[in-house]
PDB file of C-alpha atoms in Angstrom:
ATOM      1  CA  UNK A   1     -54.639-125.680   4.909  1.00  0.00           C
ATOM      2  CA  UNK A   2     -54.707-125.572   1.094  1.00  0.00           C
ATOM      3  CA  UNK A   3     -58.511-126.028   1.153  1.00  0.00           C
ATOM      4  CA  UNK A   4     -58.926-122.868   3.213  1.00  0.00           C
ATOM      5  CA  UNK A   5     -56.563-121.001   0.927  1.00  0.00           C
ATOM      6  CA  UNK A   6     -58.379-122.080  -2.252  1.00  0.00           C
ATOM      7  CA  UNK A   7     -61.798-121.153  -0.859  1.00  0.00           C
ATOM      8  CA  UNK A   8     -60.465-117.777   0.254  1.00  0.00           C
ATOM      9  CA  UNK A   9     -58.872-117.146  -3.149  1.00  0.00           C
ATOM     10  CA  UNK A  10     -62.126-118.119  -4.901  1.00  0.00           C
ATOM     11  CA  UNK A  11     -64.090-115.511  -2.962  1.00  0.00           C
ATOM     12  CA  UNK A  12     -61.361-112.908  -3.395  1.00  0.00           C
ATOM     13  CA  UNK A  13     -61.477-113.521  -7.154  1.00  0.00           C
ATOM     14  CA  UNK A  14     -65.287-113.193  -7.223  1.00  0.00           C
ATOM     15  CA  UNK A  15     -65.035-109.969  -5.216  1.00  0.00           C
ATOM     16  CA  UNK A  16     -62.360-108.448  -7.454  1.00  0.00           C
ATOM     17  CA  UNK A  17     -64.123-109.326 -10.707  1.00  0.00           C
ATOM     18  CA  UNK A  18     -67.536-108.375  -9.333  1.00  0.00           C
ATOM     19  CA  UNK A  19     -66.166-105.083  -8.058  1.00  0.00           C
ATOM     20  CA  UNK A  20     -64.708-104.332 -11.483  1.00  0.00           C
ATOM     21  CA  UNK A  21     -68.194-103.691 -12.903  1.00  0.00           C
ATOM     22  CA  UNK A  22     -68.828-101.116 -10.177  1.00  0.00           C
ATOM     23  CA  UNK A  23     -65.424 -99.507 -10.798  1.00  0.00           C
ATOM     24  CA  UNK A  24     -66.251 -99.242 -14.504  1.00  0.00           C
ATOM     25  CA  UNK A  25     -69.486 -97.419 -13.657  1.00  0.00           C
ATOM     26  CA  UNK A  26     -67.601 -94.973 -11.428  1.00  0.00           C
ATOM     27  CA  UNK A  27     -64.859 -94.243 -13.948  1.00  0.00           C
ATOM     28  CA  UNK A  28     -67.212 -93.683 -16.880  1.00  0.00           C
ATOM     29  CA  UNK A  29     -68.139 -90.364 -15.270  1.00  0.00           C
ATOM     30  CA  UNK A  30     -64.563 -89.190 -15.921  1.00  0.00           C
ATOM     31  CA  UNK A  31     -63.475 -90.848 -19.192  1.00  0.00           C
ATOM     32  CA  UNK A  32     -64.787 -91.824 -22.598  1.00  0.00           C
ATOM     33  CA  UNK A  33     -65.294 -95.609 -22.468  1.00  0.00           C
ATOM     34  CA  UNK A  34     -62.609 -97.012 -24.775  1.00  0.00           C
ATOM     35  CA  UNK A  35     -59.918 -94.674 -23.435  1.00  0.00           C
ATOM     36  CA  UNK A  36     -60.890 -95.711 -19.916  1.00  0.00           C
ATOM     37  CA  UNK A  37     -60.482 -99.367 -20.851  1.00  0.00           C
ATOM     38  CA  UNK A  38     -57.122 -98.619 -22.462  1.00  0.00           C
ATOM     39  CA  UNK A  39     -55.840 -96.995 -19.274  1.00  0.00           C
ATOM     40  CA  UNK A  40     -56.997-100.042 -17.319  1.00  0.00           C
ATOM     41  CA  UNK A  41     -54.761-102.306 -19.378  1.00  0.00           C
ATOM     42  CA  UNK A  42     -51.852 -99.870 -19.432  1.00  0.00           C
ATOM     43  CA  UNK A  43     -51.677-100.281 -15.665  1.00  0.00           C
ATOM     44  CA  UNK A  44     -52.468-104.005 -15.693  1.00  0.00           C
ATOM     45  CA  UNK A  45     -49.817-104.729 -18.338  1.00  0.00           C
ATOM     46  CA  UNK A  46     -47.192-102.687 -16.478  1.00  0.00           C
ATOM     47  CA  UNK A  47     -47.808-104.665 -13.285  1.00  0.00           C
ATOM     48  CA  UNK A  48     -48.176-108.116 -14.837  1.00  0.00           C
ATOM     49  CA  UNK A  49     -45.376-107.891 -17.425  1.00  0.00           C
ATOM     50  CA  UNK A  50     -43.008-106.614 -14.720  1.00  0.00           C
ATOM     51  CA  UNK A  51     -44.011-109.554 -12.518  1.00  0.00           C
ATOM     52  CA  UNK A  52     -43.435-111.994 -15.385  1.00  0.00           C
ATOM     53  CA  UNK A  53     -40.026-110.519 -16.245  1.00  0.00           C
ATOM     54  CA  UNK A  54     -38.939-110.846 -12.615  1.00  0.00           C
ATOM     55  CA  UNK A  55     -40.269-114.343 -11.919  1.00  0.00           C
ATOM     56  CA  UNK A  56     -40.651-116.306 -15.168  1.00  0.00           C
ATOM     57  CA  UNK A  57     -37.776-118.253 -16.722  1.00  0.00           C
ATOM     58  CA  UNK A  58     -39.258-117.881 -20.202  1.00  0.00           C
ATOM     59  CA  UNK A  59     -41.074-114.543 -20.144  1.00  0.00           C
ATOM     60  CA  UNK A  60     -40.880-113.632 -23.851  1.00  0.00           C
ATOM     61  CA  UNK A  61     -42.873-114.968 -26.807  1.00  0.00           C
ATOM     62  CA  UNK A  62     -40.609-117.127 -28.968  1.00  0.00           C
ATOM     63  CA  UNK A  63     -42.752-118.915 -31.533  1.00  0.00           C
ATOM     64  CA  UNK A  64     -45.502-118.166 -34.020  1.00  0.00           C
ATOM     65  CA  UNK A  65     -47.865-119.952 -31.658  1.00  0.00           C
ATOM     66  CA  UNK A  66     -46.928-117.540 -28.865  1.00  0.00           C
ATOM     67  CA  UNK A  67     -47.555-114.545 -31.134  1.00  0.00           C
ATOM     68  CA  UNK A  68     -50.835-116.018 -32.365  1.00  0.00           C
ATOM     69  CA  UNK A  69     -51.986-116.531 -28.774  1.00  0.00           C
ATOM     70  CA  UNK A  70     -51.102-112.943 -27.879  1.00  0.00           C
ATOM     71  CA  UNK A  71     -52.970-111.746 -30.960  1.00  0.00           C
ATOM     72  CA  UNK A  72     -56.070-113.794 -30.147  1.00  0.00           C
ATOM     73  CA  UNK A  73     -56.160-112.910 -26.471  1.00  0.00           C
ATOM     74  CA  UNK A  74     -55.090-109.291 -26.851  1.00  0.00           C
ATOM     75  CA  UNK A  75     -57.240-108.610 -29.890  1.00  0.00           C
ATOM     76  CA  UNK A  76     -60.458-110.323 -28.829  1.00  0.00           C
ATOM     77  CA  UNK A  77     -60.373-110.944 -25.065  1.00  0.00           C
ATOM     78  CA  UNK A  78     -58.800-107.603 -24.154  1.00  0.00           C
ATOM     79  CA  UNK A  79     -59.439-105.036 -26.899  1.00  0.00           C
ATOM     80  CA  UNK A  80     -62.733-106.079 -28.508  1.00  0.00           C
ATOM     81  CA  UNK A  81     -64.324-107.405 -25.343  1.00  0.00           C
ATOM     82  CA  UNK A  82     -63.423-104.487 -23.093  1.00  0.00           C
ATOM     83  CA  UNK A  83     -64.178-101.818 -25.675  1.00  0.00           C
ATOM     84  CA  UNK A  84     -67.673-103.269 -25.956  1.00  0.00           C
ATOM     85  CA  UNK A  85     -68.025-103.850 -22.209  1.00  0.00           C
ATOM     86  CA  UNK A  86     -67.012-100.325 -21.219  1.00  0.00           C
ATOM     87  CA  UNK A  87     -69.176 -98.813 -23.958  1.00  0.00           C
ATOM     88  CA  UNK A  88     -72.138-101.026 -23.070  1.00  0.00           C
ATOM     89  CA  UNK A  89     -71.937-100.218 -19.386  1.00  0.00           C
ATOM     90  CA  UNK A  90     -72.845 -96.622 -20.174  1.00  0.00           C
ATOM     91  CA  UNK A  91     -76.397 -97.926 -20.628  1.00  0.00           C
ATOM     92  CA  UNK A  92     -76.676-100.552 -17.874  1.00  0.00           C
ATOM     93  CA  UNK A  93     -76.152-101.075 -14.176  1.00  0.00           C
ATOM     94  CA  UNK A  94     -73.191-102.999 -12.775  1.00  0.00           C
ATOM     95  CA  UNK A  95     -75.432-105.981 -11.991  1.00  0.00           C
ATOM     96  CA  UNK A  96     -77.013-106.190 -15.451  1.00  0.00           C
ATOM     97  CA  UNK A  97     -73.586-105.974 -17.100  1.00  0.00           C
ATOM     98  CA  UNK A  98     -72.203-108.737 -14.864  1.00  0.00           C
ATOM     99  CA  UNK A  99     -75.246-110.979 -15.423  1.00  0.00           C
ATOM    100  CA  UNK A 100     -74.895-110.607 -19.189  1.00  0.00           C
ATOM    101  CA  UNK A 101     -71.200-111.407 -18.863  1.00  0.00           C
ATOM    102  CA  UNK A 102     -72.051-114.634 -17.025  1.00  0.00           C
ATOM    103  CA  UNK A 103     -72.994-116.037 -20.445  1.00  0.00           C
ATOM    104  CA  UNK A 104     -69.295-116.594 -21.217  1.00  0.00           C
ATOM    105  CA  UNK A 105     -69.169-120.333 -20.264  1.00  0.00           C
ATOM    106  CA  UNK A 106     -72.374-121.047 -22.206  1.00  0.00           C
ATOM    107  CA  UNK A 107     -71.399-119.135 -25.340  1.00  0.00           C
ATOM    108  CA  UNK A 108     -67.913-120.666 -25.196  1.00  0.00           C
ATOM    109  CA  UNK A 109     -69.468-124.146 -25.231  1.00  0.00           C
ATOM    110  CA  UNK A 110     -71.540-123.183 -28.283  1.00  0.00           C
ATOM    111  CA  UNK A 111     -68.527-121.700 -30.108  1.00  0.00           C
ATOM    112  CA  UNK A 112     -66.433-124.797 -29.280  1.00  0.00           C
ATOM    113  CA  UNK A 113     -69.158-127.063 -30.671  1.00  0.00           C
ATOM    114  CA  UNK A 114     -69.211-125.134 -33.945  1.00  0.00           C
ATOM    115  CA  UNK A 115     -65.471-124.493 -34.303  1.00  0.00           C
ATOM    116  CA  UNK A 116     -63.604-127.551 -32.991  1.00  0.00           C
ATOM    117  CA  UNK A 117     -66.458-130.042 -32.945  1.00  0.00           C
ATOM    118  CA  UNK A 118     -66.815-130.549 -29.210  1.00  0.00           C
ATOM    119  CA  UNK A 119     -69.915-132.699 -28.780  1.00  0.00           C
ATOM    120  CA  UNK A 120     -71.145-131.410 -25.388  1.00  0.00           C
ATOM    121  CA  UNK A 121     -74.090-129.675 -27.033  1.00  0.00           C
ATOM    122  CA  UNK A 122     -76.761-132.322 -27.614  1.00  0.00           C
ATOM    123  CA  UNK A 123     -80.470-131.499 -27.764  1.00  0.00           C
ATOM    124  CA  UNK A 124     -80.754-130.669 -24.059  1.00  0.00           C
ATOM    125  CA  UNK A 125     -77.532-128.678 -24.210  1.00  0.00           C
ATOM    126  CA  UNK A 126     -78.915-126.686 -27.128  1.00  0.00           C
ATOM    127  CA  UNK A 127     -82.075-126.043 -25.100  1.00  0.00           C
ATOM    128  CA  UNK A 128     -79.801-124.761 -22.344  1.00  0.00           C
ATOM    129  CA  UNK A 129     -78.210-122.248 -24.729  1.00  0.00           C
ATOM    130  CA  UNK A 130     -81.652-121.045 -25.810  1.00  0.00           C
ATOM    131  CA  UNK A 131     -82.727-120.814 -22.170  1.00  0.00           C
ATOM    132  CA  UNK A 132     -79.678-118.695 -21.379  1.00  0.00           C
ATOM    133  CA  UNK A 133     -80.608-116.283 -24.177  1.00  0.00           C
ATOM    134  CA  UNK A 134     -84.139-116.082 -22.774  1.00  0.00           C
ATOM    135  CA  UNK A 135     -82.577-115.137 -19.446  1.00  0.00           C
ATOM    136  CA  UNK A 136     -80.596-112.356 -21.097  1.00  0.00           C
ATOM    137  CA  UNK A 137     -83.799-111.152 -22.729  1.00  0.00           C
ATOM    138  CA  UNK A 138     -85.401-110.912 -19.303  1.00  0.00           C
ATOM    139  CA  UNK A 139     -82.396-108.999 -17.998  1.00  0.00           C
ATOM    140  CA  UNK A 140     -82.375-106.611 -20.975  1.00  0.00           C
ATOM    141  CA  UNK A 141     -86.179-106.117 -20.992  1.00  0.00           C
ATOM    142  CA  UNK A 142     -86.151-104.880 -24.605  1.00  0.00           C
ATOM    143  CA  UNK A 143     -88.425-101.981 -25.469  1.00  0.00           C
ATOM    144  CA  UNK A 144     -89.739-102.452 -29.050  1.00  0.00           C
ATOM    145  CA  UNK A 145     -89.920 -98.684 -29.398  1.00  0.00           C
ATOM    146  CA  UNK A 146     -86.281 -98.207 -28.366  1.00  0.00           C
ATOM    147  CA  UNK A 147     -84.240-101.229 -29.476  1.00  0.00           C
ATOM    148  CA  UNK A 148     -81.223 -99.072 -30.359  1.00  0.00           C
ATOM    149  CA  UNK A 149     -80.907 -97.358 -27.001  1.00  0.00           C
ATOM    150  CA  UNK A 150     -81.083 -97.814 -23.261  1.00  0.00           C
ATOM    151  CA  UNK A 151     -80.445-101.098 -21.469  1.00  0.00           C
ATOM    152  CA  UNK A 152     -81.167-103.115 -24.620  1.00  0.00           C
ATOM    153  CA  UNK A 153     -78.271-101.472 -26.462  1.00  0.00           C
ATOM    154  CA  UNK A 154     -75.960-101.896 -23.478  1.00  0.00           C
ATOM    155  CA  UNK A 155     -76.752-105.597 -23.123  1.00  0.00           C
ATOM    156  CA  UNK A 156     -76.353-106.117 -26.877  1.00  0.00           C
ATOM    157  CA  UNK A 157     -72.889-104.520 -26.886  1.00  0.00           C
ATOM    158  CA  UNK A 158     -71.766-106.527 -23.855  1.00  0.00           C
ATOM    159  CA  UNK A 159     -73.110-109.717 -25.438  1.00  0.00           C
ATOM    160  CA  UNK A 160     -70.995-109.124 -28.561  1.00  0.00           C
ATOM    161  CA  UNK A 161     -68.057-108.747 -26.178  1.00  0.00           C
ATOM    162  CA  UNK A 162     -68.977-112.124 -24.667  1.00  0.00           C
ATOM    163  CA  UNK A 163     -68.772-113.647 -28.154  1.00  0.00           C
ATOM    164  CA  UNK A 164     -65.302-112.107 -28.566  1.00  0.00           C
ATOM    165  CA  UNK A 165     -64.173-113.657 -25.269  1.00  0.00           C
ATOM    166  CA  UNK A 166     -65.562-117.049 -26.296  1.00  0.00           C
ATOM    167  CA  UNK A 167     -63.880-116.884 -29.705  1.00  0.00           C
ATOM    168  CA  UNK A 168     -60.572-116.085 -28.018  1.00  0.00           C
ATOM    169  CA  UNK A 169     -60.958-118.876 -25.452  1.00  0.00           C
ATOM    170  CA  UNK A 170     -61.688-121.533 -28.064  1.00  0.00           C
ATOM    171  CA  UNK A 171     -58.997-120.253 -30.397  1.00  0.00           C
ATOM    172  CA  UNK A 172     -56.383-120.552 -27.673  1.00  0.00           C
ATOM    173  CA  UNK A 173     -57.190-124.268 -27.376  1.00  0.00           C
ATOM    174  CA  UNK A 174     -55.838-124.916 -30.867  1.00  0.00           C
ATOM    175  CA  UNK A 175     -52.686-122.767 -30.515  1.00  0.00           C
ATOM    176  CA  UNK A 176     -49.466-124.216 -29.127  1.00  0.00           C
ATOM    177  CA  UNK A 177     -47.557-121.863 -26.801  1.00  0.00           C
ATOM    178  CA  UNK A 178     -44.198-122.087 -25.050  1.00  0.00           C
ATOM    179  CA  UNK A 179     -44.738-119.731 -22.134  1.00  0.00           C
ATOM    180  CA  UNK A 180     -46.989-119.608 -19.067  1.00  0.00           C
ATOM    181  CA  UNK A 181     -50.610-118.495 -18.952  1.00  0.00           C
ATOM    182  CA  UNK A 182     -49.646-115.549 -16.758  1.00  0.00           C
ATOM    183  CA  UNK A 183     -46.988-114.444 -19.272  1.00  0.00           C
ATOM    184  CA  UNK A 184     -49.498-114.776 -22.105  1.00  0.00           C
ATOM    185  CA  UNK A 185     -51.992-112.667 -20.183  1.00  0.00           C
ATOM    186  CA  UNK A 186     -49.437-109.944 -19.474  1.00  0.00           C
ATOM    187  CA  UNK A 187     -48.327-109.589 -23.091  1.00  0.00           C
ATOM    188  CA  UNK A 188     -51.944-109.812 -24.291  1.00  0.00           C
ATOM    189  CA  UNK A 189     -52.892-106.967 -21.952  1.00  0.00           C
ATOM    190  CA  UNK A 190     -50.041-104.869 -23.340  1.00  0.00           C
ATOM    191  CA  UNK A 191     -51.021-105.575 -26.956  1.00  0.00           C
ATOM    192  CA  UNK A 192     -54.749-105.170 -26.289  1.00  0.00           C
ATOM    193  CA  UNK A 193     -54.233-101.904 -24.419  1.00  0.00           C
ATOM    194  CA  UNK A 194     -52.310-100.461 -27.374  1.00  0.00           C
ATOM    195  CA  UNK A 195     -55.106-101.541 -29.726  1.00  0.00           C
ATOM    196  CA  UNK A 196     -57.644 -99.810 -27.491  1.00  0.00           C
ATOM    197  CA  UNK A 197     -55.651 -96.570 -27.558  1.00  0.00           C
ATOM    198  CA  UNK A 198     -55.682 -96.744 -31.361  1.00  0.00           C
ATOM    199  CA  UNK A 199     -59.406 -97.476 -31.405  1.00  0.00           C
ATOM    200  CA  UNK A 200     -60.072 -94.608 -28.998  1.00  0.00           C
ATOM    201  CA  UNK A 201     -58.268 -92.212 -31.344  1.00  0.00           C
ATOM    202  CA  UNK A 202     -60.069 -93.658 -34.362  1.00  0.00           C
ATOM    203  CA  UNK A 203     -63.450 -93.176 -32.704  1.00  0.00           C
ATOM    204  CA  UNK A 204     -62.637 -89.531 -32.027  1.00  0.00           C
ATOM    205  CA  UNK A 205     -62.808 -89.842 -28.256  1.00  0.00           C
ATOM    206  CA  UNK A 206     -61.455 -86.828 -26.409  1.00  0.00           C
ATOM    207  CA  UNK A 207     -57.958 -87.734 -25.247  1.00  0.00           C
ATOM    208  CA  UNK A 208     -56.940 -86.769 -21.722  1.00  0.00           C
ATOM    209  CA  UNK A 209     -54.477 -87.778 -19.067  1.00  0.00           C
ATOM    210  CA  UNK A 210     -55.735 -89.968 -16.212  1.00  0.00           C
ATOM    211  CA  UNK A 211     -58.124 -88.040 -13.968  1.00  0.00           C
ATOM    212  CA  UNK A 212     -56.817 -86.903 -10.580  1.00  0.00           C
ATOM    213  CA  UNK A 213     -60.155 -86.890  -8.739  1.00  0.00           C
ATOM    214  CA  UNK A 214     -60.140 -89.427  -5.895  1.00  0.00           C
ATOM    215  CA  UNK A 215     -63.067 -91.590  -7.146  1.00  0.00           C
ATOM    216  CA  UNK A 216     -61.461 -91.791 -10.587  1.00  0.00           C
ATOM    217  CA  UNK A 217     -58.051 -92.713  -9.163  1.00  0.00           C
ATOM    218  CA  UNK A 218     -59.508 -95.393  -6.894  1.00  0.00           C
ATOM    219  CA  UNK A 219     -61.626 -96.887  -9.698  1.00  0.00           C
ATOM    220  CA  UNK A 220     -58.755 -96.979 -12.207  1.00  0.00           C
ATOM    221  CA  UNK A 221     -56.312 -98.352  -9.638  1.00  0.00           C
ATOM    222  CA  UNK A 222     -58.787-101.064  -8.642  1.00  0.00           C
ATOM    223  CA  UNK A 223     -59.362-102.030 -12.285  1.00  0.00           C
ATOM    224  CA  UNK A 224     -55.741-101.951 -13.371  1.00  0.00           C
ATOM    225  CA  UNK A 225     -54.061-103.575 -10.373  1.00  0.00           C
ATOM    226  CA  UNK A 226     -56.598-105.596  -8.405  1.00  0.00           C
ATOM    227  CA  UNK A 227     -59.259-106.777 -10.863  1.00  0.00           C
ATOM    228  CA  UNK A 228     -56.796-107.294 -13.742  1.00  0.00           C
ATOM    229  CA  UNK A 229     -53.209-108.094 -12.748  1.00  0.00           C
ATOM    230  CA  UNK A 230     -53.936-109.609  -9.318  1.00  0.00           C
ATOM    231  CA  UNK A 231     -57.229-111.269 -10.269  1.00  0.00           C
ATOM    232  CA  UNK A 232     -55.846-113.033 -13.346  1.00  0.00           C
ATOM    233  CA  UNK A 233     -52.891-114.340 -11.344  1.00  0.00           C
ATOM    234  CA  UNK A 234     -55.366-115.773  -8.805  1.00  0.00           C
ATOM    235  CA  UNK A 235     -57.480-117.190 -11.648  1.00  0.00           C
ATOM    236  CA  UNK A 236     -54.629-119.167 -13.193  1.00  0.00           C
ATOM    237  CA  UNK A 237     -53.454-120.321  -9.761  1.00  0.00           C
ATOM    238  CA  UNK A 238     -56.913-121.720  -8.994  1.00  0.00           C
ATOM    239  CA  UNK A 239     -57.272-123.142 -12.501  1.00  0.00           C
ATOM    240  CA  UNK A 240     -54.206-125.297 -11.901  1.00  0.00           C
ATOM    241  CA  UNK A 241     -55.441-126.430  -8.478  1.00  0.00           C
ATOM    242  CA  UNK A 242     -59.194-126.835  -8.991  1.00  0.00           C
ATOM    243  CA  UNK A 243     -59.732-127.432 -12.699  1.00  0.00           C
ATOM    244  CA  UNK A 244     -61.859-125.637 -15.293  1.00  0.00           C
ATOM    245  CA  UNK A 245     -65.309-126.625 -14.010  1.00  0.00           C
ATOM    246  CA  UNK A 246     -64.888-125.403 -10.439  1.00  0.00           C
ATOM    247  CA  UNK A 247     -63.124-122.171 -11.356  1.00  0.00           C
ATOM    248  CA  UNK A 248     -65.788-121.355 -13.965  1.00  0.00           C
ATOM    249  CA  UNK A 249     -68.346-121.311 -11.154  1.00  0.00           C
ATOM    250  CA  UNK A 250     -66.902-117.908 -10.313  1.00  0.00           C
ATOM    251  CA  UNK A 251     -68.863-116.613 -13.330  1.00  0.00           C
ATOM    252  CA  UNK A 252     -72.021-117.036 -11.246  1.00  0.00           C
ATOM    253  CA  UNK A 253     -70.636-115.536  -8.048  1.00  0.00           C
ATOM    254  CA  UNK A 254     -69.422-112.391  -9.837  1.00  0.00           C
ATOM    255  CA  UNK A 255     -72.932-111.078 -10.754  1.00  0.00           C
ATOM    256  CA  UNK A 256     -74.048-111.441  -7.153  1.00  0.00           C
ATOM    257  CA  UNK A 257     -71.089-109.360  -5.965  1.00  0.00           C
ATOM    258  CA  UNK A 258     -71.596-106.766  -8.727  1.00  0.00           C
ATOM    259  CA  UNK A 259     -75.341-106.467  -8.111  1.00  0.00           C
ATOM    260  CA  UNK A 260     -75.026-106.107  -4.329  1.00  0.00           C
ATOM    261  CA  UNK A 261     -72.064-103.707  -4.576  1.00  0.00           C
ATOM    262  CA  UNK A 262     -73.834-101.624  -7.227  1.00  0.00           C
ATOM    263  CA  UNK A 263     -76.967-101.385  -5.099  1.00  0.00           C
ATOM    264  CA  UNK A 264     -75.060-100.504  -1.901  1.00  0.00           C
ATOM    265  CA  UNK A 265     -72.370 -98.203  -3.299  1.00  0.00           C
ATOM    266  CA  UNK A 266     -74.139 -96.615  -6.286  1.00  0.00           C
ATOM    267  CA  UNK A 267     -77.816 -97.058  -5.340  1.00  0.00           C
ATOM    268  CA  UNK A 268     -78.442 -98.987  -8.549  1.00  0.00           C
ATOM    269  CA  UNK A 269     -81.923-100.526  -8.811  1.00  0.00           C
ATOM    270  CA  UNK A 270     -82.370-104.307  -8.771  1.00  0.00           C
ATOM    271  CA  UNK A 271     -85.631-105.524 -10.309  1.00  0.00           C
ATOM    272  CA  UNK A 272     -87.347-108.862  -9.831  1.00  0.00           C
ATOM    273  CA  UNK A 273     -87.149-109.446 -13.597  1.00  0.00           C
ATOM    274  CA  UNK A 274     -83.372-109.052 -13.498  1.00  0.00           C
ATOM    275  CA  UNK A 275     -83.104-111.643 -10.723  1.00  0.00           C
ATOM    276  CA  UNK A 276     -85.386-114.061 -12.601  1.00  0.00           C
ATOM    277  CA  UNK A 277     -83.312-113.590 -15.749  1.00  0.00           C
ATOM    278  CA  UNK A 278     -80.142-114.498 -13.855  1.00  0.00           C
ATOM    279  CA  UNK A 279     -81.791-117.643 -12.458  1.00  0.00           C
ATOM    280  CA  UNK A 280     -82.856-118.645 -15.985  1.00  0.00           C
ATOM    281  CA  UNK A 281     -79.272-118.179 -17.227  1.00  0.00           C
ATOM    282  CA  UNK A 282     -78.010-120.433 -14.426  1.00  0.00           C
ATOM    283  CA  UNK A 283     -80.622-123.035 -15.429  1.00  0.00           C
ATOM    284  CA  UNK A 284     -79.307-122.860 -18.993  1.00  0.00           C
ATOM    285  CA  UNK A 285     -75.763-123.353 -17.700  1.00  0.00           C
ATOM    286  CA  UNK A 286     -76.987-126.420 -15.803  1.00  0.00           C
ATOM    287  CA  UNK A 287     -78.328-127.982 -19.003  1.00  0.00           C
ATOM    288  CA  UNK A 288     -75.253-127.138 -21.071  1.00  0.00           C
ATOM    289  CA  UNK A 289     -72.843-128.430 -18.402  1.00  0.00           C
ATOM    290  CA  UNK A 290     -74.975-131.234 -16.908  1.00  0.00           C
ATOM    291  CA  UNK A 291     -72.439-133.970 -17.755  1.00  0.00           C
ATOM    292  CA  UNK A 292     -69.621-132.022 -16.095  1.00  0.00           C
ATOM    293  CA  UNK A 293     -71.900-131.287 -13.140  1.00  0.00           C
ATOM    294  CA  UNK A 294     -72.687-134.990 -12.723  1.00  0.00           C
ATOM    295  CA  UNK A 295     -68.970-135.809 -12.736  1.00  0.00           C
ATOM    296  CA  UNK A 296     -67.670-132.903 -10.663  1.00  0.00           C
ATOM    297  CA  UNK A 297     -70.350-132.250  -8.033  1.00  0.00           C
ATOM    298  CA  UNK A 298     -69.609-135.426  -5.971  1.00  0.00           C
ATOM    299  CA  UNK A 299     -65.941-134.464  -5.882  1.00  0.00           C
ATOM    300  CA  UNK A 300     -66.851-130.874  -5.006  1.00  0.00           C
ATOM    301  CA  UNK A 301     -69.193-132.015  -2.213  1.00  0.00           C
ATOM    302  CA  UNK A 302     -66.447-134.271  -0.869  1.00  0.00           C
ATOM    303  CA  UNK A 303     -63.993-131.386  -0.914  1.00  0.00           C
ATOM    304  CA  UNK A 304     -66.431-129.059   0.864  1.00  0.00           C
ATOM    305  CA  UNK A 305     -67.131-131.780   3.446  1.00  0.00           C
ATOM    306  CA  UNK A 306     -63.431-132.118   4.048  1.00  0.00           C
ATOM    307  CA  UNK A 307     -63.173-128.355   4.420  1.00  0.00           C
ATOM    308  CA  UNK A 308     -65.629-128.390   7.333  1.00  0.00           C
TER     309      UNK A 308
END
């Protein structure tokens, strides 16, 4: 029974995170980007921190390590990443944004190699990183006459957000915490959301209350509750059950969901070059993670066989 539940949760997670890129596109018609992101995490933090306070025995940060983890995750993973993502998505489709975001596992491996000396990046792994960047180049399709605008600018902003996520992920590996991953995520969302409100004011964005139009309400509710609070709870549940390799495969299901949903719901175009770029990124992931693939795929195949 647990196999069915895990598979179902995996696809629910991919759907929620993939749908978030479409919801961002919808909401950007009603809000300036950083303010929109801040409202997302206001709602997410309210839901998740309340859940933690009601269910967790140790819900509050108690050590310097706890505070450092909240600072890393809230500052980089929430505030920097989402400010760049929401701003970048003004210039891209949902699918292109999600494909660019699928670089997170690859960039994280590169950051880990440089920061904490993880040795997974040998020559072929380094080729995989380069291949992934080539894939992003195909997705972005840079125009030499317009490198500071259009899709190229959007992809560049989202890619800097990917670096922020990777920096946060690696940094959290060297910080000792005393509370759960869900509690950390809740407090990080609260801290990051406050930072985004400050950044929105500093950027001179027009401040307004949440929009009352139905599309805006649905998009913000989906982002704040489903693709943030609920999705991250599912993520950490599956991380405990499946392990890092299998759960990170969701990074390559999310762009498929975002691309299909964007095409169906928003009539966003999907070009052959974009699809090829995504395939090249997956090939780069295969080179970077080939040792993990060799170790985990037999176990994954056995689990899938047992499922059927």
